[in-house]
Amino acid sequence: MRAPNSLQGRLGLALALAVTAMWLVATVGSGLIVRHELDEAFDSALQEAAQRLLPLTVADVMEREPGAQAARVDSLHAHREYITYIVRDRDGRLLLQSHDADPAHFPEKPAVWFRTTPTHRIYGEAAVSGTIILEVAEPLQHRREAALESALGLLAPLPFVMTLSLIGVWLLVRRSMRPVHTLRGEIELRGNGNLQPVSARKLPTEIAPIADAVNRLMDRLRRAIESERSFTANSAHELRTPIAATLAQTQRLVAEAPEGPVRERARSIEASLRRIARLAEKLMDLARAEGGGLTAEEPQDLVPVLRHVLEEMRRSPGAGDRIRGPAPSGRPLVSRLDADAFAVLVRNLVENALHHGPAGGPVEVFLPEDGVLSIVNGGPPVPPDTRAGLKARFVRGATDAEGSGLGLAIADTIAQAGGGALRLLSPASGRPDGFEARLTLPVEGQSPRR
């Protein structure tokens, strides 16, 4: 039998085995006590019977003729005789016996007091100065049967009592483990966007130190993450102004430089500065996304935000005729995710689709009635190994398109911080090719969908 892996299962099994063992030990002990009390009762009955019979048998023996043969006491009615007796003289000569008595069951020499043979328990009592001895015998098998029936009487309710005990143990263990499950649930709710201390109130003294240790660990983790975010955000912010100034000077240089190698070199510098500016903006978005606080105090409909972001992106050169959808469904997308964070998330997903889809190919945005937002672009299927790492920072697939490798990381961070999930599918749903980013948000009043 393999021991269960869960602590609840181990406690339940251990307590059930312990209760079973205790019941069996108690039953055996009770049986031994009952057996001892039965022996005392039967011995007392033997002694009482011998002392009652002795005067009667002595009178019967004394009235007989000297040298008469041994007599057998006839029974008034046929019945089984559990207690038999014989009367002998001090030399062992048989004088009288009960109707079922067998002299072979008695020792050859009569004696006074209790004796035990392999088959019988015998008590002897003497009279007439020890010349007449009455011995009463009871089969040991009778005592064994009485003890066995008593033991069976103790064991009979044991299955019912054991069943109730096991159910009680299981309920008790389950109730006792409830604080552990509560603490586990509290820890599972923590993440990058929620590093609040877990509640240690009403926890047993054995579990409260675990909650304290988890709170200390999250405090260290929060300080480390805040330090990293602060460094990233400050660096990006400090770089933005000089980059913008340098870009402006470079654009002026492009405008003033004569046609030729100098202007081409200036344009190359301008393109590099634009990429650095976009990277700085992405780093700031990532820092804000990892900073938590991405949920609003009140739930709100995010469909207008989605349409506003898409309309704004359609004004970008080359994107107006590529972005399609979503089709009006009339159903709101009510969520507690912050509107600005949702806008950043959508913008990153659409930009990723525009950059990595086929040149001039459409980017389709779907918002069906189930509230799962899907952004689909064309292109060859992305291998599963490559797709699995696309949500990591600065990771890009096998593509020549420009990009920082942060768009999907930012979108995934915002989705997780808002309690949702971002799934990447390739091929896209219902298509032999393409790439699909599927966003599921915890819609107000519903459980998060995966």
CSV table of C-alpha atoms in Angstrom, one decimal:
chain,number,residue,atom,x,y,z
A,1,MET,CA,0.0,0.0,0.0
A,2,ARG,CA,1.4,3.3,-1.1
A,3,ALA,CA,1.2,6.2,1.5
A,4,PRO,CA,-0.6,9.3,0.3
A,5,ASN,CA,1.5,12.3,-0.6
A,6,SER,CA,-0.8,14.9,0.9
A,7,LEU,CA,-0.4,15.9,4.6
A,8,GLN,CA,-4.1,15.6,5.0
A,9,GLY,CA,-4.1,12.0,3.6
A,10,ARG,CA,-1.1,11.0,5.8
A,11,LEU,CA,-2.7,12.4,8.9
A,12,GLY,CA,-6.0,10.8,8.1
A,13,LEU,CA,-4.4,7.4,7.4
A,14,ALA,CA,-2.2,7.6,10.5
A,15,LEU,CA,-5.1,8.6,12.8
A,16,ALA,CA,-7.3,5.9,11.3
A,17,LEU,CA,-4.7,3.2,11.8
A,18,ALA,CA,-4.1,4.5,15.4
A,19,VAL,CA,-7.8,4.4,16.2
A,20,THR,CA,-8.1,0.9,14.7
A,21,ALA,CA,-5.1,-0.3,16.7
A,22,MET,CA,-6.4,1.2,19.9
A,23,TRP,CA,-9.8,-0.4,19.4
A,24,LEU,CA,-8.3,-3.8,18.7
A,25,VAL,CA,-6.0,-3.5,21.8
A,26,ALA,CA,-9.0,-2.3,23.9
A,27,THR,CA,-11.0,-5.3,22.6
A,28,VAL,CA,-8.3,-7.8,23.4
A,29,GLY,CA,-7.8,-6.3,26.9
A,30,SER,CA,-11.6,-6.4,27.5
A,31,GLY,CA,-11.6,-10.0,26.3
A,32,LEU,CA,-8.9,-10.9,28.8
A,33,ILE,CA,-10.7,-9.2,31.6
A,34,VAL,CA,-13.9,-10.8,30.7
A,35,ARG,CA,-12.2,-14.2,30.6
A,36,HIS,CA,-10.7,-13.7,34.0
A,37,GLU,CA,-14.0,-12.6,35.5
A,38,LEU,CA,-15.7,-15.6,33.9
A,39,ASP,CA,-13.1,-17.9,35.4
A,40,GLU,CA,-13.8,-16.4,38.8
A,41,ALA,CA,-17.5,-16.8,38.4
A,42,PHE,CA,-17.3,-20.4,37.2
A,43,ASP,CA,-14.9,-21.3,40.0
A,44,SER,CA,-17.3,-19.8,42.5
A,45,ALA,CA,-20.1,-21.8,41.0
A,46,LEU,CA,-18.1,-25.0,41.2
A,47,GLN,CA,-17.2,-24.3,44.8
A,48,GLU,CA,-20.8,-23.4,45.7
A,49,ALA,CA,-22.2,-26.5,43.9
A,50,ALA,CA,-19.7,-28.8,45.8
A,51,GLN,CA,-20.5,-27.3,49.2
A,52,ARG,CA,-24.3,-27.7,48.4
A,53,LEU,CA,-23.9,-31.3,47.2
A,54,LEU,CA,-21.5,-32.5,49.9
A,55,PRO,CA,-24.0,-33.0,52.8
A,56,LEU,CA,-26.4,-34.7,50.4
A,57,THR,CA,-23.9,-37.1,48.9
A,58,VAL,CA,-22.4,-37.9,52.4
A,59,ALA,CA,-25.8,-38.8,53.7
A,60,ASP,CA,-26.4,-41.0,50.7
A,61,VAL,CA,-23.1,-42.7,51.0
A,62,MET,CA,-23.5,-43.3,54.8
A,63,GLU,CA,-26.8,-44.9,54.4
A,64,ARG,CA,-25.5,-47.5,52.0
A,65,GLU,CA,-24.3,-50.9,53.0
A,66,PRO,CA,-20.6,-51.3,53.5
A,67,GLY,CA,-18.9,-52.7,50.4
A,68,ALA,CA,-21.8,-51.8,48.1
A,69,GLN,CA,-21.0,-50.9,44.5
A,70,ALA,CA,-20.7,-47.4,43.3
A,71,ALA,CA,-24.0,-45.8,42.6
A,72,ARG,CA,-25.1,-43.4,39.8
A,73,VAL,CA,-27.5,-40.6,40.5
A,74,ASP,CA,-30.3,-40.8,37.9
A,75,SER,CA,-31.6,-37.7,36.2
A,76,LEU,CA,-35.3,-36.7,36.6
A,77,HIS,CA,-35.3,-35.3,33.0
A,78,ALA,CA,-32.9,-35.9,30.1
A,79,HIS,CA,-30.5,-32.9,29.8
A,80,ARG,CA,-26.9,-32.0,29.2
A,81,GLU,CA,-24.9,-31.9,32.4
A,82,TYR,CA,-22.3,-29.2,32.3
A,83,ILE,CA,-21.2,-29.8,35.9
A,84,THR,CA,-20.6,-33.4,36.9
A,85,TYR,CA,-19.4,-34.8,40.1
A,86,ILE,CA,-18.1,-38.0,41.7
A,87,VAL,CA,-17.7,-39.1,45.3
A,88,ARG,CA,-14.7,-41.2,46.3
A,89,ASP,CA,-13.0,-42.3,49.5
A,90,ARG,CA,-9.5,-41.2,50.3
A,91,ASP,CA,-8.0,-44.2,48.4
A,92,GLY,CA,-9.8,-43.2,45.2
A,93,ARG,CA,-12.5,-45.9,45.3
A,94,LEU,CA,-15.6,-44.6,43.5
A,95,LEU,CA,-18.7,-44.3,45.8
A,96,LEU,CA,-21.1,-42.1,43.9
A,97,GLN,CA,-21.3,-40.3,40.6
A,98,SER,CA,-23.7,-38.0,38.7
A,99,HIS,CA,-25.5,-39.4,35.7
A,100,ASP,CA,-23.2,-37.8,33.0
A,101,ALA,CA,-20.0,-38.0,35.1
A,102,ASP,CA,-17.0,-39.9,33.5
A,103,PRO,CA,-14.5,-41.0,36.2
A,104,ALA,CA,-11.8,-41.0,33.5
A,105,HIS,CA,-12.0,-37.2,33.4
A,106,PHE,CA,-10.9,-37.0,37.1
A,107,PRO,CA,-7.3,-37.5,38.4
A,108,GLU,CA,-6.7,-40.9,39.8
A,109,LYS,CA,-6.1,-39.6,43.3
A,110,PRO,CA,-8.9,-37.4,44.8
A,111,ALA,CA,-7.9,-34.0,46.3
A,112,VAL,CA,-9.3,-31.0,47.9
A,113,TRP,CA,-9.4,-27.5,46.3
A,114,PHE,CA,-9.1,-26.5,42.7
A,115,ARG,CA,-7.2,-28.4,40.0
A,116,THR,CA,-7.0,-28.1,36.2
A,117,THR,CA,-6.6,-31.1,33.9
A,118,PRO,CA,-6.2,-30.8,30.1
A,119,THR,CA,-9.9,-31.0,29.7
A,120,HIS,CA,-11.6,-30.0,33.0
A,121,ARG,CA,-11.6,-27.6,35.9
A,122,ILE,CA,-12.1,-29.6,39.1
A,123,TYR,CA,-12.9,-28.6,42.7
A,124,GLY,CA,-12.8,-31.0,45.6
A,125,GLU,CA,-14.4,-30.8,49.0
A,126,ALA,CA,-13.9,-33.4,51.9
A,127,ALA,CA,-16.1,-34.6,54.7
A,128,VAL,CA,-16.1,-37.1,57.6
A,129,SER,CA,-12.5,-36.3,58.5
A,130,GLY,CA,-11.3,-36.5,54.9
A,131,THR,CA,-12.5,-40.0,54.3
A,132,ILE,CA,-15.2,-38.9,51.7
A,133,ILE,CA,-14.2,-36.5,49.0
A,134,LEU,CA,-16.6,-34.9,46.5
A,135,GLU,CA,-15.1,-33.5,43.3
A,136,VAL,CA,-17.1,-31.3,40.9
A,137,ALA,CA,-15.8,-30.9,37.4
A,138,GLU,CA,-16.6,-28.5,34.6
A,139,PRO,CA,-15.3,-28.9,30.9
A,140,LEU,CA,-12.8,-26.2,29.9
A,141,GLN,CA,-14.5,-26.2,26.5
A,142,HIS,CA,-17.6,-24.8,28.2
A,143,ARG,CA,-15.5,-21.9,29.5
A,144,ARG,CA,-13.8,-21.3,26.2
A,145,GLU,CA,-17.2,-21.1,24.4
A,146,ALA,CA,-18.5,-18.6,27.0
A,147,ALA,CA,-15.3,-16.5,26.6
A,148,LEU,CA,-15.5,-16.7,22.8
A,149,GLU,CA,-19.1,-15.6,22.8
A,150,SER,CA,-18.3,-12.7,25.1
A,151,ALA,CA,-15.4,-11.6,22.8
A,152,LEU,CA,-17.7,-11.9,19.8
A,153,GLY,CA,-20.2,-9.7,21.6
A,154,LEU,CA,-17.4,-7.1,22.0
A,155,LEU,CA,-16.3,-7.4,18.4
A,156,ALA,CA,-19.8,-7.3,16.8
A,157,PRO,CA,-20.2,-3.5,17.0
A,158,LEU,CA,-16.6,-2.9,16.1
A,159,PRO,CA,-17.1,-2.4,12.3
A,160,PHE,CA,-19.9,0.1,12.9
A,161,VAL,CA,-17.9,2.0,15.5
A,162,MET,CA,-14.8,1.9,13.3
A,163,THR,CA,-16.7,3.3,10.4
A,164,LEU,CA,-18.0,6.2,12.5
A,165,SER,CA,-14.5,6.7,13.9
A,166,LEU,CA,-12.9,6.9,10.4
A,167,ILE,CA,-15.5,9.3,9.2
A,168,GLY,CA,-15.0,11.4,12.3
A,169,VAL,CA,-11.2,11.3,11.8
A,170,TRP,CA,-11.5,12.3,8.2
A,171,LEU,CA,-13.8,15.3,9.0
A,172,LEU,CA,-11.6,16.3,11.9
A,173,VAL,CA,-8.4,16.3,9.8
A,174,ARG,CA,-10.2,18.1,7.0
A,175,ARG,CA,-11.4,20.8,9.4
A,176,SER,CA,-7.9,21.0,11.0
A,177,MET,CA,-6.3,21.5,7.6
A,178,ARG,CA,-8.6,24.4,6.6
A,179,PRO,CA,-6.1,27.1,7.8
A,180,VAL,CA,-3.4,25.5,5.6
A,181,HIS,CA,-5.7,25.7,2.5
A,182,THR,CA,-6.6,29.3,3.4
A,183,LEU,CA,-2.9,30.2,3.7
A,184,ARG,CA,-2.2,28.5,0.3
A,185,GLY,CA,-5.0,30.5,-1.3
A,186,GLU,CA,-3.6,33.7,0.1
A,187,ILE,CA,-0.2,32.9,-1.3
A,188,GLU,CA,-1.6,31.9,-4.7
A,189,LEU,CA,-3.2,35.4,-5.0
A,190,ARG,CA,0.2,37.0,-4.7
A,191,GLY,CA,2.2,37.8,-7.8
A,192,ASN,CA,4.1,40.6,-9.5
A,193,GLY,CA,1.1,42.9,-9.1
A,194,ASN,CA,0.2,41.9,-5.6
A,195,LEU,CA,2.9,41.5,-3.0
A,196,GLN,CA,0.7,42.4,0.0
A,197,PRO,CA,1.4,40.5,3.2
A,198,VAL,CA,-0.7,37.4,3.7
A,199,SER,CA,-3.0,37.5,6.7
A,200,ALA,CA,-1.8,35.5,9.7
A,201,ARG,CA,-4.9,36.1,11.8
A,202,LYS,CA,-6.7,33.1,13.2
A,203,LEU,CA,-3.8,30.8,12.0
A,204,PRO,CA,-2.7,28.0,14.4
A,205,THR,CA,0.6,28.6,16.2
A,206,GLU,CA,2.2,25.9,14.0
A,207,ILE,CA,1.3,27.6,10.7
A,208,ALA,CA,1.6,31.3,11.7
A,209,PRO,CA,5.5,31.2,11.5
A,210,ILE,CA,5.1,30.0,7.8
A,211,ALA,CA,2.9,33.1,7.1
A,212,ASP,CA,5.5,35.3,8.8
A,213,ALA,CA,8.3,33.8,6.7
A,214,VAL,CA,6.3,34.2,3.5
A,215,ASN,CA,5.6,37.9,4.4
A,216,ARG,CA,9.3,38.5,5.0
A,217,LEU,CA,10.2,36.8,1.7
A,218,MET,CA,7.6,39.0,-0.2
A,219,ASP,CA,8.9,42.1,1.5
A,220,ARG,CA,12.4,41.3,0.3
A,221,LEU,CA,11.1,40.5,-3.2
A,222,ARG,CA,9.0,43.7,-3.3
A,223,ARG,CA,12.0,45.8,-2.4
A,224,ALA,CA,14.1,44.1,-5.1
A,225,ILE,CA,11.5,44.5,-7.7
A,226,GLU,CA,10.8,48.1,-6.8
A,227,SER,CA,14.5,48.8,-7.0
A,228,GLU,CA,14.7,47.2,-10.5
A,229,ARG,CA,11.6,49.1,-11.7
A,230,SER,CA,12.8,52.3,-10.4
A,231,PHE,CA,16.2,51.9,-12.1
A,232,THR,CA,14.5,51.0,-15.4
A,233,ALA,CA,12.0,53.8,-15.2
A,234,ASN,CA,14.5,56.4,-14.2
A,235,SER,CA,17.0,55.3,-16.8
A,236,ALA,CA,14.3,55.4,-19.6
A,237,HIS,CA,13.0,58.8,-18.4
A,238,GLU,CA,16.5,60.3,-18.2
A,239,LEU,CA,17.3,59.0,-21.7
A,240,ARG,CA,14.1,60.3,-23.3
A,241,THR,CA,15.0,64.0,-23.2
A,242,PRO,CA,18.6,63.8,-24.6
A,243,ILE,CA,17.4,61.3,-27.2
A,244,ALA,CA,14.6,63.7,-28.3
A,245,ALA,CA,17.0,66.6,-28.4
A,246,THR,CA,19.6,64.6,-30.4
A,247,LEU,CA,16.8,63.4,-32.7
A,248,ALA,CA,15.7,66.9,-33.3
A,249,GLN,CA,19.3,68.0,-34.1
A,250,THR,CA,19.7,65.0,-36.4
A,251,GLN,CA,16.5,65.8,-38.3
A,252,ARG,CA,17.7,69.4,-38.7
A,253,LEU,CA,21.0,68.1,-40.0
A,254,VAL,CA,19.2,65.9,-42.5
A,255,ALA,CA,17.2,68.9,-43.7
A,256,GLU,CA,20.3,71.1,-44.0
A,257,ALA,CA,22.8,68.6,-45.3
A,258,PRO,CA,23.3,68.4,-49.1
A,259,GLU,CA,22.3,65.3,-51.0
A,260,GLY,CA,25.0,62.7,-50.7
A,261,PRO,CA,26.8,60.5,-48.2
A,262,VAL,CA,26.5,63.0,-45.3
A,263,ARG,CA,22.7,63.2,-45.6
A,264,GLU,CA,22.4,59.4,-45.8
A,265,ARG,CA,24.6,59.0,-42.8
A,266,ALA,CA,22.4,61.5,-40.9
A,267,ARG,CA,19.3,59.6,-41.9
A,268,SER,CA,20.8,56.4,-40.6
A,269,ILE,CA,21.6,58.1,-37.3
A,270,GLU,CA,18.0,59.4,-37.2
A,271,ALA,CA,16.6,55.9,-37.7
A,272,SER,CA,18.8,54.6,-34.9
A,273,LEU,CA,17.7,57.3,-32.6
A,274,ARG,CA,14.0,56.6,-33.3
A,275,ARG,CA,14.6,52.9,-32.4
A,276,ILE,CA,16.3,54.0,-29.2
A,277,ALA,CA,13.4,56.3,-28.4
A,278,ARG,CA,10.9,53.5,-29.0
A,279,LEU,CA,13.0,51.2,-26.8
A,280,ALA,CA,13.0,53.8,-24.0
A,281,GLU,CA,9.2,54.1,-24.3
A,282,LYS,CA,8.8,50.3,-24.1
A,283,LEU,CA,11.0,50.2,-21.0
A,284,MET,CA,8.9,52.8,-19.3
A,285,ASP,CA,5.8,50.9,-20.3
A,286,LEU,CA,7.3,47.7,-18.9
A,287,ALA,CA,8.3,49.4,-15.6
A,288,ARG,CA,4.7,50.8,-15.2
A,289,ALA,CA,3.2,47.4,-16.0
A,290,GLU,CA,5.4,45.6,-13.4
A,291,GLY,CA,4.7,48.4,-10.9
A,292,GLY,CA,1.3,47.0,-10.1
A,293,GLY,CA,-1.7,49.1,-9.5
A,294,LEU,CA,-3.2,48.2,-12.8
A,295,THR,CA,-6.7,47.7,-11.6
A,296,ALA,CA,-9.4,50.4,-11.3
A,297,GLU,CA,-11.5,51.0,-8.2
A,298,GLU,CA,-14.7,50.5,-10.2
A,299,PRO,CA,-15.3,48.1,-13.1
A,300,GLN,CA,-15.6,49.8,-16.5
A,301,ASP,CA,-16.4,48.9,-20.1
A,302,LEU,CA,-13.2,48.6,-22.1
A,303,VAL,CA,-14.7,48.4,-25.5
A,304,PRO,CA,-14.6,52.2,-26.1
A,305,VAL,CA,-10.9,52.2,-25.0
A,306,LEU,CA,-10.2,49.4,-27.5
A,307,ARG,CA,-11.9,51.3,-30.4
A,308,HIS,CA,-10.1,54.5,-29.4
A,309,VAL,CA,-6.7,52.8,-29.5
A,310,LEU,CA,-7.4,51.2,-32.8
A,311,GLU,CA,-8.6,54.4,-34.4
A,312,GLU,CA,-5.5,56.2,-33.1
A,313,MET,CA,-3.3,53.5,-34.5
A,314,ARG,CA,-5.0,53.6,-37.9
A,315,ARG,CA,-3.7,57.1,-38.3
A,316,SER,CA,-0.2,55.8,-38.3
A,317,PRO,CA,1.4,55.6,-41.8
A,318,GLY,CA,0.8,52.2,-43.4
A,319,ALA,CA,-1.5,51.0,-40.7
A,320,GLY,CA,-4.9,52.5,-41.5
A,321,ASP,CA,-6.0,50.0,-44.1
A,322,ARG,CA,-4.4,47.0,-42.3
A,323,ILE,CA,-6.2,47.1,-39.0
A,324,ARG,CA,-9.6,45.5,-39.2
A,325,GLY,CA,-12.3,45.0,-36.6
A,326,PRO,CA,-13.6,44.5,-34.2
A,327,ALA,CA,-17.1,43.9,-35.4
A,328,PRO,CA,-19.7,45.6,-33.2
A,329,SER,CA,-21.2,43.0,-30.9
A,330,GLY,CA,-23.1,45.3,-28.6
A,331,ARG,CA,-21.8,43.5,-25.6
A,332,PRO,CA,-19.6,45.4,-23.2
A,333,LEU,CA,-16.2,44.2,-21.9
A,334,VAL,CA,-16.6,45.1,-18.2
A,335,SER,CA,-13.4,44.6,-16.2
A,336,ARG,CA,-11.4,46.2,-13.4
A,337,LEU,CA,-8.3,46.5,-15.5
A,338,ASP,CA,-7.1,50.1,-15.6
A,339,ALA,CA,-8.1,51.8,-18.9
A,340,ASP,CA,-4.6,53.2,-19.6
A,341,ALA,CA,-3.0,49.8,-18.9
A,342,PHE,CA,-5.5,48.2,-21.2
A,343,ALA,CA,-4.6,50.7,-23.9
A,344,VAL,CA,-0.9,50.0,-23.6
A,345,LEU,CA,-1.6,46.2,-23.7
A,346,VAL,CA,-3.7,46.5,-26.9
A,347,ARG,CA,-1.3,48.9,-28.6
A,348,ASN,CA,1.6,46.4,-28.0
A,349,LEU,CA,-0.3,43.5,-29.3
A,350,VAL,CA,-1.4,45.3,-32.5
A,351,GLU,CA,2.1,46.8,-33.0
A,352,ASN,CA,3.5,43.3,-32.7
A,353,ALA,CA,1.0,42.0,-35.3
A,354,LEU,CA,1.8,44.9,-37.7
A,355,HIS,CA,5.5,44.4,-37.4
A,356,HIS,CA,5.7,40.6,-37.7
A,357,GLY,CA,2.8,40.0,-40.1
A,358,PRO,CA,3.3,39.9,-43.8
A,359,ALA,CA,4.0,43.4,-45.3
A,360,GLY,CA,0.7,45.0,-46.1
A,361,GLY,CA,-1.2,42.0,-44.7
A,362,PRO,CA,-4.3,42.6,-42.5
A,363,VAL,CA,-4.4,42.5,-38.7
A,364,GLU,CA,-7.7,41.3,-37.6
A,365,VAL,CA,-9.2,42.2,-34.1
A,366,PHE,CA,-11.9,40.0,-32.8
A,367,LEU,CA,-14.0,40.6,-29.8
A,368,PRO,CA,-16.7,37.9,-29.7
A,369,GLU,CA,-19.5,37.8,-27.2
A,370,ASP,CA,-17.5,35.6,-24.9
A,371,GLY,CA,-15.3,38.6,-24.2
A,372,VAL,CA,-12.0,37.0,-25.3
A,373,LEU,CA,-10.0,39.6,-27.3
A,374,SER,CA,-8.1,38.1,-30.2
A,375,ILE,CA,-5.6,39.8,-32.5
A,376,VAL,CA,-4.6,37.8,-35.6
A,377,ASN,CA,-2.0,38.4,-38.3
A,378,GLY,CA,-0.9,36.2,-41.2
A,379,GLY,CA,2.4,34.6,-41.9
A,380,PRO,CA,3.9,31.1,-41.6
A,381,PRO,CA,3.2,29.2,-38.4
A,382,VAL,CA,5.5,29.9,-35.5
A,383,PRO,CA,7.1,26.7,-34.1
A,384,PRO,CA,6.0,25.8,-30.6
A,385,ASP,CA,9.5,26.1,-29.1
A,386,THR,CA,9.9,29.6,-30.5
A,387,ARG,CA,6.3,30.6,-29.5
A,388,ALA,CA,6.9,29.4,-25.9
A,389,GLY,CA,9.6,32.0,-25.3
A,390,LEU,CA,8.1,35.0,-27.1
A,391,LYS,CA,6.6,36.4,-23.9
A,392,ALA,CA,10.1,36.8,-22.3
A,393,ARG,CA,11.9,40.1,-22.4
A,394,PHE,CA,14.0,41.0,-25.5
A,395,VAL,CA,13.1,37.7,-27.1
A,396,ARG,CA,12.2,37.8,-30.8
A,397,GLY,CA,11.2,35.1,-33.2
A,398,ALA,CA,12.9,34.4,-36.5
A,399,THR,CA,12.1,37.7,-38.2
A,400,ASP,CA,13.8,40.6,-39.9
A,401,ALA,CA,11.2,43.1,-38.8
A,402,GLU,CA,12.2,45.9,-36.4
A,403,GLY,CA,11.2,45.5,-32.8
A,404,SER,CA,12.6,45.6,-29.3
A,405,GLY,CA,11.3,42.2,-28.1
A,406,LEU,CA,9.4,43.8,-25.3
A,407,GLY,CA,5.9,44.2,-26.8
A,408,LEU,CA,4.6,40.7,-25.8
A,409,ALA,CA,6.4,40.8,-22.5
A,410,ILE,CA,4.6,44.1,-21.6
A,411,ALA,CA,1.2,42.8,-22.7
A,412,ASP,CA,1.7,39.6,-20.7
A,413,THR,CA,2.8,41.5,-17.6
A,414,ILE,CA,-0.3,43.7,-17.8
A,415,ALA,CA,-2.6,40.8,-18.4
A,416,GLN,CA,-1.2,38.9,-15.4
A,417,ALA,CA,-1.2,42.0,-13.2
A,418,GLY,CA,-4.9,42.5,-14.1
A,419,GLY,CA,-5.8,38.9,-13.2
A,420,GLY,CA,-6.1,37.8,-16.9
A,421,ALA,CA,-4.1,35.6,-19.2
A,422,LEU,CA,-2.4,36.0,-22.6
A,423,ARG,CA,-2.2,33.0,-24.9
A,424,LEU,CA,-0.2,32.8,-28.1
A,425,LEU,CA,-1.5,30.5,-30.8
A,426,SER,CA,0.1,29.6,-34.1
A,427,PRO,CA,-1.5,28.7,-36.5
A,428,ALA,CA,-4.3,31.0,-35.6
A,429,SER,CA,-7.7,29.6,-34.7
A,430,GLY,CA,-9.5,28.2,-37.7
A,431,ARG,CA,-6.6,28.9,-40.0
A,432,PRO,CA,-3.7,26.9,-41.4
A,433,ASP,CA,-1.3,29.7,-40.8
A,434,GLY,CA,-0.9,33.0,-39.0
A,435,PHE,CA,-0.4,34.1,-35.4
A,436,GLU,CA,-3.0,34.8,-32.8
A,437,ALA,CA,-2.7,36.7,-29.4
A,438,ARG,CA,-5.7,35.8,-27.3
A,439,LEU,CA,-6.4,37.9,-24.2
A,440,THR,CA,-8.7,36.8,-21.5
A,441,LEU,CA,-9.6,39.2,-18.8
A,442,PRO,CA,-11.5,38.6,-15.5
A,443,VAL,CA,-14.8,40.0,-16.6
A,444,GLU,CA,-16.7,41.5,-13.7
A,445,GLY,CA,-19.1,38.9,-12.2
A,446,GLN,CA,-17.4,36.0,-13.9
A,447,SER,CA,-14.4,33.8,-13.2
A,448,PRO,CA,-11.3,34.3,-15.2
A,449,ARG,CA,-11.4,32.3,-18.5
A,450,ARG,CA,-8.4,30.6,-19.9
